[in-house]
mmCIF file of C-alpha atoms in Angstrom:
data_model
loop_
_atom_site.group_PDB
_atom_site.id
_atom_site.type_symbol
_atom_site.label_atom_id
_atom_site.label_comp_id
_atom_site.label_asym_id
_atom_site.label_seq_id
_atom_site.Cartn_x
_atom_site.Cartn_y
_atom_site.Cartn_z
ATOM 1 C CA UNK A 19 28.108 5.793 -44.235
ATOM 2 C CA UNK A 20 24.423 4.853 -44.104
ATOM 3 C CA UNK A 21 24.561 3.683 -47.730
ATOM 4 C CA UNK A 22 27.632 1.546 -46.935
ATOM 5 C CA UNK A 23 25.920 0.042 -43.889
ATOM 6 C CA UNK A 24 22.832 -0.788 -45.933
ATOM 7 C CA UNK A 25 24.879 -2.463 -48.670
ATOM 8 C CA UNK A 26 26.798 -4.539 -46.124
ATOM 9 C CA UNK A 27 23.467 -5.552 -44.592
ATOM 10 C CA UNK A 28 22.357 -6.745 -48.018
ATOM 11 C CA UNK A 29 25.512 -8.850 -48.417
ATOM 12 C CA UNK A 30 25.022 -10.597 -45.073
ATOM 13 C CA UNK A 31 21.277 -11.031 -45.699
ATOM 14 C CA UNK A 32 21.904 -12.991 -48.881
ATOM 15 C CA UNK A 33 24.300 -15.312 -47.010
ATOM 16 C CA UNK A 34 22.310 -16.875 -44.120
ATOM 17 C CA UNK A 35 23.995 -16.512 -40.712
ATOM 18 C CA UNK A 36 22.985 -16.607 -37.061
ATOM 19 C CA UNK A 37 21.746 -13.173 -36.048
ATOM 20 C CA UNK A 38 20.557 -11.396 -32.912
ATOM 21 C CA UNK A 39 18.592 -8.233 -33.641
ATOM 22 C CA UNK A 40 19.685 -5.075 -31.872
ATOM 23 C CA UNK A 41 17.814 -1.821 -31.226
ATOM 24 C CA UNK A 42 16.146 0.050 -34.086
ATOM 25 C CA UNK A 43 18.462 2.564 -35.842
ATOM 26 C CA UNK A 44 17.546 6.265 -35.954
ATOM 27 C CA UNK A 45 14.505 7.381 -37.934
ATOM 28 C CA UNK A 46 14.778 8.093 -41.675
ATOM 29 C CA UNK A 47 18.138 6.327 -42.011
ATOM 30 C CA UNK A 48 16.586 3.335 -40.300
ATOM 31 C CA UNK A 49 17.161 -0.268 -41.277
ATOM 32 C CA UNK A 50 14.273 -1.225 -39.014
ATOM 33 C CA UNK A 51 11.181 -2.777 -40.636
ATOM 34 C CA UNK A 52 7.949 -3.279 -38.727
ATOM 35 C CA UNK A 53 5.242 -5.830 -39.535
ATOM 36 C CA UNK A 54 1.779 -5.273 -38.062
ATOM 37 C CA UNK A 55 -0.741 -8.165 -38.387
ATOM 38 C CA UNK A 56 -3.969 -7.372 -40.245
ATOM 39 C CA UNK A 57 -7.166 -9.236 -41.119
ATOM 40 C CA UNK A 58 -8.233 -10.038 -44.668
ATOM 41 C CA UNK A 59 -11.652 -8.476 -44.131
ATOM 42 C CA UNK A 60 -11.926 -5.654 -41.597
ATOM 43 C CA UNK A 61 -15.693 -6.254 -41.357
ATOM 44 C CA UNK A 62 -15.392 -10.024 -40.897
ATOM 45 C CA UNK A 63 -12.297 -11.169 -39.023
ATOM 46 C CA UNK A 64 -13.247 -14.824 -39.582
ATOM 47 C CA UNK A 65 -13.235 -14.604 -43.360
ATOM 48 C CA UNK A 66 -10.369 -16.611 -44.843
ATOM 49 C CA UNK A 67 -11.456 -17.621 -48.340
ATOM 50 C CA UNK A 68 -11.511 -15.649 -51.567
ATOM 51 C CA UNK A 69 -11.812 -17.589 -54.802
ATOM 52 C CA UNK A 70 -9.172 -20.319 -54.817
ATOM 53 C CA UNK A 71 -7.163 -18.633 -52.081
ATOM 54 C CA UNK A 72 -7.212 -19.378 -48.359
ATOM 55 C CA UNK A 73 -5.939 -16.480 -46.271
ATOM 56 C CA UNK A 74 -3.125 -17.549 -43.932
ATOM 57 C CA UNK A 75 -1.950 -14.165 -42.696
ATOM 58 C CA UNK A 76 -1.482 -10.529 -43.519
ATOM 59 C CA UNK A 77 0.770 -7.707 -42.385
ATOM 60 C CA UNK A 78 1.178 -3.991 -42.901
ATOM 61 C CA UNK A 79 4.864 -3.164 -43.397
ATOM 62 C CA UNK A 80 6.320 0.169 -42.344
ATOM 63 C CA UNK A 81 9.740 1.736 -41.873
ATOM 64 C CA UNK A 82 11.076 5.169 -40.970
ATOM 65 C CA UNK A 83 13.593 4.915 -43.801
ATOM 66 C CA UNK A 84 12.697 7.470 -46.490
ATOM 67 C CA UNK A 85 13.637 4.989 -49.229
ATOM 68 C CA UNK A 86 11.089 2.421 -48.046
ATOM 69 C CA UNK A 87 7.958 1.918 -50.146
ATOM 70 C CA UNK A 88 6.992 1.571 -53.780
ATOM 71 C CA UNK A 89 7.304 -2.243 -53.752
ATOM 72 C CA UNK A 90 7.061 -3.474 -57.352
ATOM 73 C CA UNK A 91 8.318 -7.051 -57.187
ATOM 74 C CA UNK A 92 9.651 -9.588 -54.706
ATOM 75 C CA UNK A 93 11.450 -12.896 -54.310
ATOM 76 C CA UNK A 94 10.895 -15.603 -51.717
ATOM 77 C CA UNK A 95 14.356 -17.034 -50.959
ATOM 78 C CA UNK A 96 15.304 -20.063 -48.807
ATOM 79 C CA UNK A 97 15.157 -19.867 -45.006
ATOM 80 C CA UNK A 98 12.096 -17.567 -44.939
ATOM 81 C CA UNK A 99 13.965 -14.668 -46.532
ATOM 82 C CA UNK A 100 12.133 -12.119 -48.669
ATOM 83 C CA UNK A 101 13.747 -9.676 -51.039
ATOM 84 C CA UNK A 102 11.571 -6.854 -52.352
ATOM 85 C CA UNK A 103 12.313 -4.365 -55.118
ATOM 86 C CA UNK A 104 11.128 -0.760 -54.944
ATOM 87 C CA UNK A 105 10.468 1.295 -58.044
ATOM 88 C CA UNK A 106 12.920 3.902 -56.681
ATOM 89 C CA UNK A 107 15.842 1.506 -57.138
ATOM 90 C CA UNK A 108 15.933 0.239 -53.543
ATOM 91 C CA UNK A 109 16.071 -3.311 -52.214
ATOM 92 C CA UNK A 110 14.137 -4.223 -49.080
ATOM 93 C CA UNK A 111 14.955 -7.508 -47.382
ATOM 94 C CA UNK A 112 14.298 -9.432 -44.197
ATOM 95 C CA UNK A 113 14.050 -12.900 -42.736
ATOM 96 C CA UNK A 114 10.432 -13.373 -41.767
ATOM 97 C CA UNK A 115 9.732 -14.669 -38.250
ATOM 98 C CA UNK A 116 6.054 -15.304 -38.848
ATOM 99 C CA UNK A 117 5.287 -16.503 -35.319
ATOM 100 C CA UNK A 118 6.582 -13.265 -33.796
ATOM 101 C CA UNK A 119 5.483 -11.039 -36.706
ATOM 102 C CA UNK A 120 9.037 -9.751 -36.968
ATOM 103 C CA UNK A 121 11.411 -8.809 -39.763
ATOM 104 C CA UNK A 122 14.764 -10.295 -38.673
ATOM 105 C CA UNK A 123 18.029 -9.055 -40.238
ATOM 106 C CA UNK A 124 16.199 -6.276 -42.099
ATOM 107 C CA UNK A 125 17.903 -3.956 -44.556
ATOM 108 C CA UNK A 126 17.034 -1.226 -47.048
ATOM 109 C CA UNK A 127 19.770 -0.658 -49.631
ATOM 110 C CA UNK A 128 20.097 0.900 -53.090
ATOM 111 C CA UNK A 129 20.839 -1.131 -56.180
ATOM 112 C CA UNK A 130 24.570 -0.838 -57.003
ATOM 113 C CA UNK A 131 23.885 0.650 -60.424
ATOM 114 C CA UNK A 132 21.048 1.439 -62.802
ATOM 115 C CA UNK A 133 20.097 3.589 -65.792
ATOM 116 C CA UNK A 134 21.217 6.816 -64.068
ATOM 117 C CA UNK A 135 24.417 8.220 -62.605
ATOM 118 C CA UNK A 136 25.080 7.068 -59.008
ATOM 119 C CA UNK A 137 25.038 10.624 -57.640
ATOM 120 C CA UNK A 138 21.566 11.087 -59.118
ATOM 121 C CA UNK A 139 20.124 8.217 -57.071
ATOM 122 C CA UNK A 140 18.163 10.355 -54.633
ATOM 123 C CA UNK A 141 16.563 12.421 -57.378
ATOM 124 C CA UNK A 142 16.255 9.924 -60.220
ATOM 125 C CA UNK A 143 13.343 7.519 -60.241
ATOM 126 C CA UNK A 144 14.893 4.498 -61.916
ATOM 127 C CA UNK A 145 11.461 2.824 -62.016
ATOM 128 C CA UNK A 146 12.748 -0.680 -61.402
ATOM 129 C CA UNK A 147 9.699 -2.910 -61.886
ATOM 130 C CA UNK A 148 10.483 -6.622 -61.903
ATOM 131 C CA UNK A 149 13.015 -8.944 -60.313
ATOM 132 C CA UNK A 150 14.292 -12.443 -61.128
ATOM 133 C CA UNK A 151 16.850 -14.694 -59.444
ATOM 134 C CA UNK A 152 18.837 -17.755 -60.513
ATOM 135 C CA UNK A 153 19.538 -19.857 -57.394
ATOM 136 C CA UNK A 154 22.285 -21.810 -59.194
ATOM 137 C CA UNK A 155 24.412 -18.794 -60.143
ATOM 138 C CA UNK A 156 22.984 -16.344 -57.534
ATOM 139 C CA UNK A 157 22.531 -13.779 -60.323
ATOM 140 C CA UNK A 158 19.651 -11.301 -60.389
ATOM 141 C CA UNK A 159 17.791 -9.560 -63.226
ATOM 142 C CA UNK A 160 15.934 -6.255 -62.950
ATOM 143 C CA UNK A 161 13.741 -4.597 -65.593
ATOM 144 C CA UNK A 162 13.366 -0.828 -65.870
ATOM 145 C CA UNK A 163 10.666 1.410 -67.278
ATOM 146 C CA UNK A 164 11.320 4.920 -68.689
ATOM 147 C CA UNK A 165 14.783 3.870 -69.878
ATOM 148 C CA UNK A 166 13.538 0.520 -71.151
ATOM 149 C CA UNK A 167 16.209 -2.010 -70.303
ATOM 150 C CA UNK A 168 17.087 -5.293 -68.604
ATOM 151 C CA UNK A 169 20.045 -5.404 -66.208
ATOM 152 C CA UNK A 170 21.814 -8.407 -64.694
ATOM 153 C CA UNK A 171 23.574 -8.191 -61.332
ATOM 154 C CA UNK A 172 26.064 -10.535 -59.724
ATOM 155 C CA UNK A 173 25.690 -12.528 -56.494
ATOM 156 C CA UNK A 174 24.542 -10.424 -53.524
ATOM 157 C CA UNK A 175 23.985 -7.530 -55.958
ATOM 158 C CA UNK A 176 27.699 -6.784 -55.623
ATOM 159 C CA UNK A 177 27.898 -5.238 -59.104
ATOM 160 C CA UNK A 178 26.204 -4.838 -62.456
ATOM 161 C CA UNK A 179 27.283 -7.574 -64.864
ATOM 162 C CA UNK A 180 25.436 -6.566 -68.026
ATOM 163 C CA UNK A 181 22.682 -4.276 -69.342
ATOM 164 C CA UNK A 182 20.744 -4.177 -72.577
ATOM 165 C CA UNK A 183 18.219 -1.793 -74.106
ATOM 166 C CA UNK A 184 16.306 -4.114 -76.476
ATOM 167 C CA UNK A 185 15.168 -2.423 -79.650
ATOM 168 C CA UNK A 186 11.764 -4.113 -79.428
ATOM 169 C CA UNK A 187 11.107 -2.331 -76.096
ATOM 170 C CA UNK A 188 12.101 1.209 -77.035
ATOM 171 C CA UNK A 189 8.678 2.276 -78.343
ATOM 172 C CA UNK A 190 6.865 1.052 -75.252
ATOM 173 C CA UNK A 191 5.159 3.844 -73.239
ATOM 174 C CA UNK A 192 7.530 5.630 -70.881
ATOM 175 C CA UNK A 193 5.536 4.529 -67.849
ATOM 176 C CA UNK A 194 4.182 1.326 -69.375
ATOM 177 C CA UNK A 195 7.283 -0.741 -70.043
ATOM 178 C CA UNK A 196 8.640 -4.014 -68.655
ATOM 179 C CA UNK A 197 6.316 -4.634 -65.719
ATOM 180 C CA UNK A 198 6.842 -8.390 -65.270
ATOM 181 C CA UNK A 199 9.351 -11.074 -66.235
ATOM 182 C CA UNK A 200 9.453 -14.863 -66.237
ATOM 183 C CA UNK A 201 12.476 -17.122 -66.682
ATOM 184 C CA UNK A 202 11.593 -20.484 -68.207
ATOM 185 C CA UNK A 203 13.345 -23.734 -67.404
ATOM 186 C CA UNK A 204 14.881 -23.904 -70.890
ATOM 187 C CA UNK A 205 16.681 -20.577 -70.430
ATOM 188 C CA UNK A 206 14.269 -18.315 -72.318
ATOM 189 C CA UNK A 207 12.871 -15.162 -70.718
ATOM 190 C CA UNK A 208 9.426 -13.602 -71.057
ATOM 191 C CA UNK A 209 9.113 -9.837 -70.606
ATOM 192 C CA UNK A 210 5.646 -8.269 -70.326
ATOM 193 C CA UNK A 211 4.856 -4.603 -70.973
ATOM 194 C CA UNK A 212 2.327 -2.889 -68.766
ATOM 195 C CA UNK A 213 0.530 -0.876 -71.436
ATOM 196 C CA UNK A 214 2.196 -1.156 -74.861
ATOM 197 C CA UNK A 215 -0.809 -2.109 -76.981
ATOM 198 C CA UNK A 216 -0.635 -5.139 -79.258
ATOM 199 C CA UNK A 217 -2.173 -4.716 -82.700
ATOM 200 C CA UNK A 218 -4.261 -7.868 -82.233
ATOM 201 C CA UNK A 219 -5.440 -6.993 -78.733
ATOM 202 C CA UNK A 220 -4.023 -7.011 -75.240
ATOM 203 C CA UNK A 221 -0.532 -5.743 -74.524
ATOM 204 C CA UNK A 222 2.861 -6.527 -75.977
ATOM 205 C CA UNK A 223 5.244 -9.070 -74.501
ATOM 206 C CA UNK A 224 8.534 -10.532 -75.711
ATOM 207 C CA UNK A 225 10.141 -13.961 -75.702
ATOM 208 C CA UNK A 226 13.954 -13.753 -75.476
ATOM 209 C CA UNK A 227 15.972 -16.746 -76.612
ATOM 210 C CA UNK A 228 18.651 -16.110 -73.959
ATOM 211 C CA UNK A 229 19.411 -13.688 -71.131
ATOM 212 C CA UNK A 230 17.758 -10.387 -72.233
ATOM 213 C CA UNK A 231 20.533 -8.346 -70.602
ATOM 214 C CA UNK A 232 22.871 -9.827 -73.217
ATOM 215 C CA UNK A 233 23.122 -7.578 -76.330
ATOM 216 C CA UNK A 234 23.272 -10.766 -78.431
ATOM 217 C CA UNK A 235 19.789 -11.826 -77.300
ATOM 218 C CA UNK A 236 17.003 -12.076 -79.857
ATOM 219 C CA UNK A 237 13.282 -11.711 -79.285
ATOM 220 C CA UNK A 238 9.882 -12.432 -80.785
ATOM 221 C CA UNK A 239 6.668 -10.651 -79.891
ATOM 222 C CA UNK A 240 3.396 -12.010 -78.599
ATOM 223 C CA UNK A 241 0.465 -10.519 -76.721
ATOM 224 C CA UNK A 242 -1.065 -10.942 -73.313
ATOM 225 C CA UNK A 243 -4.653 -9.914 -72.597
ATOM 226 C CA UNK A 244 -5.322 -9.325 -68.878
ATOM 227 C CA UNK A 245 -8.816 -9.323 -67.372
ATOM 228 C CA UNK A 246 -10.924 -6.465 -68.755
ATOM 229 C CA UNK A 247 -10.015 -3.110 -67.215
ATOM 230 C CA UNK A 248 -6.903 -4.493 -65.466
ATOM 231 C CA UNK A 249 -3.154 -4.142 -66.037
ATOM 232 C CA UNK A 250 -0.529 -6.800 -65.364
ATOM 233 C CA UNK A 251 1.761 -5.878 -62.461
ATOM 234 C CA UNK A 252 3.789 -9.047 -61.779
ATOM 235 C CA UNK A 253 4.146 -12.699 -62.720
ATOM 236 C CA UNK A 254 5.902 -15.722 -61.280
ATOM 237 C CA UNK A 255 6.280 -19.387 -62.166
ATOM 238 C CA UNK A 256 3.735 -21.652 -60.485
ATOM 239 C CA UNK A 257 5.103 -24.928 -61.845
ATOM 240 C CA UNK A 258 6.769 -26.255 -64.999
ATOM 241 C CA UNK A 259 3.708 -25.583 -67.149
ATOM 242 C CA UNK A 260 1.962 -22.548 -65.673
ATOM 243 C CA UNK A 261 2.500 -19.084 -64.221
ATOM 244 C CA UNK A 262 0.684 -16.882 -61.733
ATOM 245 C CA UNK A 263 -0.300 -13.470 -63.086
ATOM 246 C CA UNK A 264 -1.131 -10.490 -60.847
ATOM 247 C CA UNK A 265 -3.262 -7.588 -62.105
ATOM 248 C CA UNK A 266 -4.548 -4.347 -60.603
ATOM 249 C CA UNK A 267 -7.210 -1.742 -61.353
ATOM 250 C CA UNK A 268 -8.222 1.578 -59.876
ATOM 251 C CA UNK A 269 -11.460 3.459 -60.520
ATOM 252 C CA UNK A 270 -12.845 6.430 -58.552
ATOM 253 C CA UNK A 271 -16.090 4.537 -58.006
ATOM 254 C CA UNK A 272 -14.777 1.100 -56.991
ATOM 255 C CA UNK A 273 -11.357 2.070 -55.662
ATOM 256 C CA UNK A 274 -8.473 -0.395 -55.836
ATOM 257 C CA UNK A 275 -8.836 -4.068 -56.762
ATOM 258 C CA UNK A 276 -6.610 -6.914 -57.882
ATOM 259 C CA UNK A 277 -7.075 -10.155 -59.810
ATOM 260 C CA UNK A 278 -4.854 -13.211 -59.538
ATOM 261 C CA UNK A 279 -4.962 -15.657 -62.434
ATOM 262 C CA UNK A 280 -3.161 -18.686 -63.850
ATOM 263 C CA UNK A 281 -1.720 -18.752 -67.374
ATOM 264 C CA UNK A 282 -0.524 -21.808 -69.260
ATOM 265 C CA UNK A 283 3.033 -21.422 -70.544
ATOM 266 C CA UNK A 284 2.132 -23.183 -73.791
ATOM 267 C CA UNK A 285 -0.142 -20.238 -74.626
ATOM 268 C CA UNK A 286 2.797 -17.820 -74.711
ATOM 269 C CA UNK A 287 3.494 -18.266 -78.413
ATOM 270 C CA UNK A 288 4.943 -15.811 -80.974
ATOM 271 C CA UNK A 289 2.282 -13.735 -82.664
ATOM 272 C CA UNK A 290 -0.528 -15.089 -80.494
ATOM 273 C CA UNK A 291 -2.589 -13.428 -77.765
ATOM 274 C CA UNK A 292 -2.451 -15.302 -74.474
ATOM 275 C CA UNK A 293 -5.001 -15.065 -71.686
ATOM 276 C CA UNK A 294 -5.271 -16.501 -68.189
ATOM 277 C CA UNK A 295 -7.883 -18.027 -65.907
ATOM 278 C CA UNK A 296 -8.964 -15.932 -62.935
ATOM 279 C CA UNK A 297 -8.734 -17.650 -59.550
ATOM 280 C CA UNK A 298 -9.355 -14.788 -57.084
ATOM 281 C CA UNK A 299 -10.378 -11.136 -56.938
ATOM 282 C CA UNK A 300 -9.312 -8.887 -54.087
ATOM 283 C CA UNK A 301 -11.563 -5.867 -53.646
ATOM 284 C CA UNK A 302 -13.149 -3.948 -50.749
ATOM 285 C CA UNK A 303 -14.104 -4.813 -48.083
ATOM 286 C CA UNK A 304 -11.076 -7.114 -48.406
ATOM 287 C CA UNK A 305 -7.707 -5.622 -47.581
ATOM 288 C CA UNK A 306 -6.275 -4.492 -50.894
ATOM 289 C CA UNK A 307 -4.061 -1.733 -52.247
ATOM 290 C CA UNK A 308 -1.912 -1.270 -55.341
ATOM 291 C CA UNK A 309 -0.913 -4.949 -55.534
ATOM 292 C CA UNK A 310 2.300 -5.225 -57.560
ATOM 293 C CA UNK A 311 4.525 -7.969 -56.107
ATOM 294 C CA UNK A 312 4.073 -11.719 -56.252
ATOM 295 C CA UNK A 313 5.979 -14.791 -55.022
ATOM 296 C CA UNK A 314 5.318 -18.504 -54.576
ATOM 297 C CA UNK A 315 6.758 -20.931 -52.014
ATOM 298 C CA UNK A 316 6.178 -24.615 -51.354
ATOM 299 C CA UNK A 317 4.957 -26.004 -48.014
ATOM 300 C CA UNK A 318 4.916 -29.761 -48.410
ATOM 301 C CA UNK A 319 2.450 -30.359 -51.230
ATOM 302 C CA UNK A 320 0.837 -26.942 -50.812
ATOM 303 C CA UNK A 321 1.525 -23.875 -52.937
ATOM 304 C CA UNK A 322 1.830 -20.715 -50.838
ATOM 305 C CA UNK A 323 1.212 -17.382 -52.550
ATOM 306 C CA UNK A 324 2.622 -14.102 -51.261
ATOM 307 C CA UNK A 325 1.358 -10.737 -52.528
ATOM 308 C CA UNK A 326 2.681 -7.269 -51.630
ATOM 309 C CA UNK A 327 1.550 -3.767 -52.556
ATOM 310 C CA UNK A 328 3.147 -0.580 -53.865
ATOM 311 C CA UNK A 329 2.167 2.391 -51.695
ATOM 312 C CA UNK A 330 3.461 4.905 -54.262
ATOM 313 C CA UNK A 331 5.232 6.605 -51.334
ATOM 314 C CA UNK A 332 1.839 8.074 -50.442
ATOM 315 C CA UNK A 333 0.573 8.498 -46.854
ATOM 316 C CA UNK A 334 -2.865 7.554 -48.192
ATOM 317 C CA UNK A 335 -1.701 4.065 -49.213
ATOM 318 C CA UNK A 336 -0.110 1.099 -47.459
ATOM 319 C CA UNK A 337 2.521 -1.557 -48.031
ATOM 320 C CA UNK A 338 0.593 -4.779 -47.529
ATOM 321 C CA UNK A 339 2.110 -8.258 -47.309
ATOM 322 C CA UNK A 340 -0.443 -11.072 -47.695
ATOM 323 C CA UNK A 341 -0.072 -14.843 -47.460
ATOM 324 C CA UNK A 342 -2.468 -17.365 -49.035
ATOM 325 C CA UNK A 343 -2.680 -21.074 -49.704
ATOM 326 C CA UNK A 344 -3.686 -22.023 -53.237
ATOM 327 C CA UNK A 345 -6.746 -24.258 -53.114
ATOM 328 C CA UNK A 346 -7.366 -27.040 -55.587
ATOM 329 C CA UNK A 347 -9.469 -26.283 -58.619
ATOM 330 C CA UNK A 348 -9.729 -26.721 -62.350
ATOM 331 C CA UNK A 349 -7.779 -24.386 -64.602
ATOM 332 C CA UNK A 350 -8.944 -24.011 -68.174
ATOM 333 C CA UNK A 351 -6.286 -25.047 -70.652
ATOM 334 C CA UNK A 352 -6.586 -24.360 -74.364
ATOM 335 C CA UNK A 353 -5.828 -27.174 -76.753
ATOM 336 C CA UNK A 354 -4.593 -26.743 -80.282
ATOM 337 C CA UNK A 355 -4.567 -29.719 -82.625
ATOM 338 C CA UNK A 356 -1.531 -28.437 -84.509
ATOM 339 C CA UNK A 357 0.380 -27.894 -81.283
ATOM 340 C CA UNK A 358 -0.411 -31.387 -80.113
ATOM 341 C CA UNK A 359 0.933 -32.849 -83.353
ATOM 342 C CA UNK A 360 4.114 -30.788 -83.030
ATOM 343 C CA UNK A 361 4.604 -31.853 -79.432
ATOM 344 C CA UNK A 362 4.240 -35.528 -80.389
ATOM 345 C CA UNK A 363 6.864 -34.983 -83.039
ATOM 346 C CA UNK A 364 9.199 -33.404 -80.489
ATOM 347 C CA UNK A 365 8.994 -29.920 -81.994
ATOM 348 C CA UNK A 366 8.886 -26.633 -80.145
ATOM 349 C CA UNK A 367 6.405 -24.674 -82.303
ATOM 350 C CA UNK A 368 6.839 -20.972 -82.821
ATOM 351 C CA UNK A 369 10.256 -20.534 -81.217
ATOM 352 C CA UNK A 370 12.543 -21.220 -84.169
ATOM 353 C CA UNK A 371 12.708 -17.627 -85.464
ATOM 354 C CA UNK A 372 13.917 -14.762 -83.289
ATOM 355 C CA UNK A 373 14.543 -11.175 -84.270
ATOM 356 C CA UNK A 374 17.949 -9.731 -83.427
ATOM 357 C CA UNK A 375 17.711 -6.565 -81.302
#
């Protein structure tokens, strides 16, 4: 019954309606989500700037629901709605009343299907890591580690529509598979591994010519080199020519830290190793945890960046939800003479040959 209630909550969440919140449900089966305001710097409450980011607000998110936590990716949907994906195969959603620090119409619901039998849901860690959405079709894509695959779901996550286990992903490390995805305006998809090493440096990534959940999709490989010592945890489109890249690192000496950077889409080319330009580093005494989820919204002419953390279902970690404004600055952009000539000629260099999975 609780699972049914959660799934119905998901359906209504994805279709905006007028809602009056009632009392919090019982603990552990709860659909209640609490947001507690926090400062960026516990030692300096007035600090608001870090790199090219201006801190606009931060919250610690908690719930009594046992399935809550492990946030690996998120989407910012219209009407202040946020949809977060847990690595245990759960969806966490709410409409954010920022003025009241409240999660309105909250829900916590399992994905309808994944690379495990439904009755194994409670025991099986599906390790769902990244999430994409097409606002025109209302379809969703989810990538999975361990059982390396890309799944597409229908509107409101009503059902699985397709799933594919690309051959090019099957040798990726069990716990280092598809950590981030991007969907380009021309219909291609980029899928980034967390720790599958590229022979020329950095880590492996794939460019799919069409929907990667389609068995007919074809891919080519390239590499992405994150900042030294860091691993990519999420990515999202910033505009038509660039993407935001989120990275994390943990060391016993320095603890947890995260780097946000900007990559140029033109650098994601077959056989090449792409990099990005760092714009901010989150590290103590700033509020930071295992930062794994990233989203971008538009406020007038301003880009708003949202970052959330994966608490690993550990009482020693927290689910943080941070809001920043992207400040103006220069982003390094590599130029290649050959690419420029191709672009003038109307060509799309490097994307003419795909390998069939």
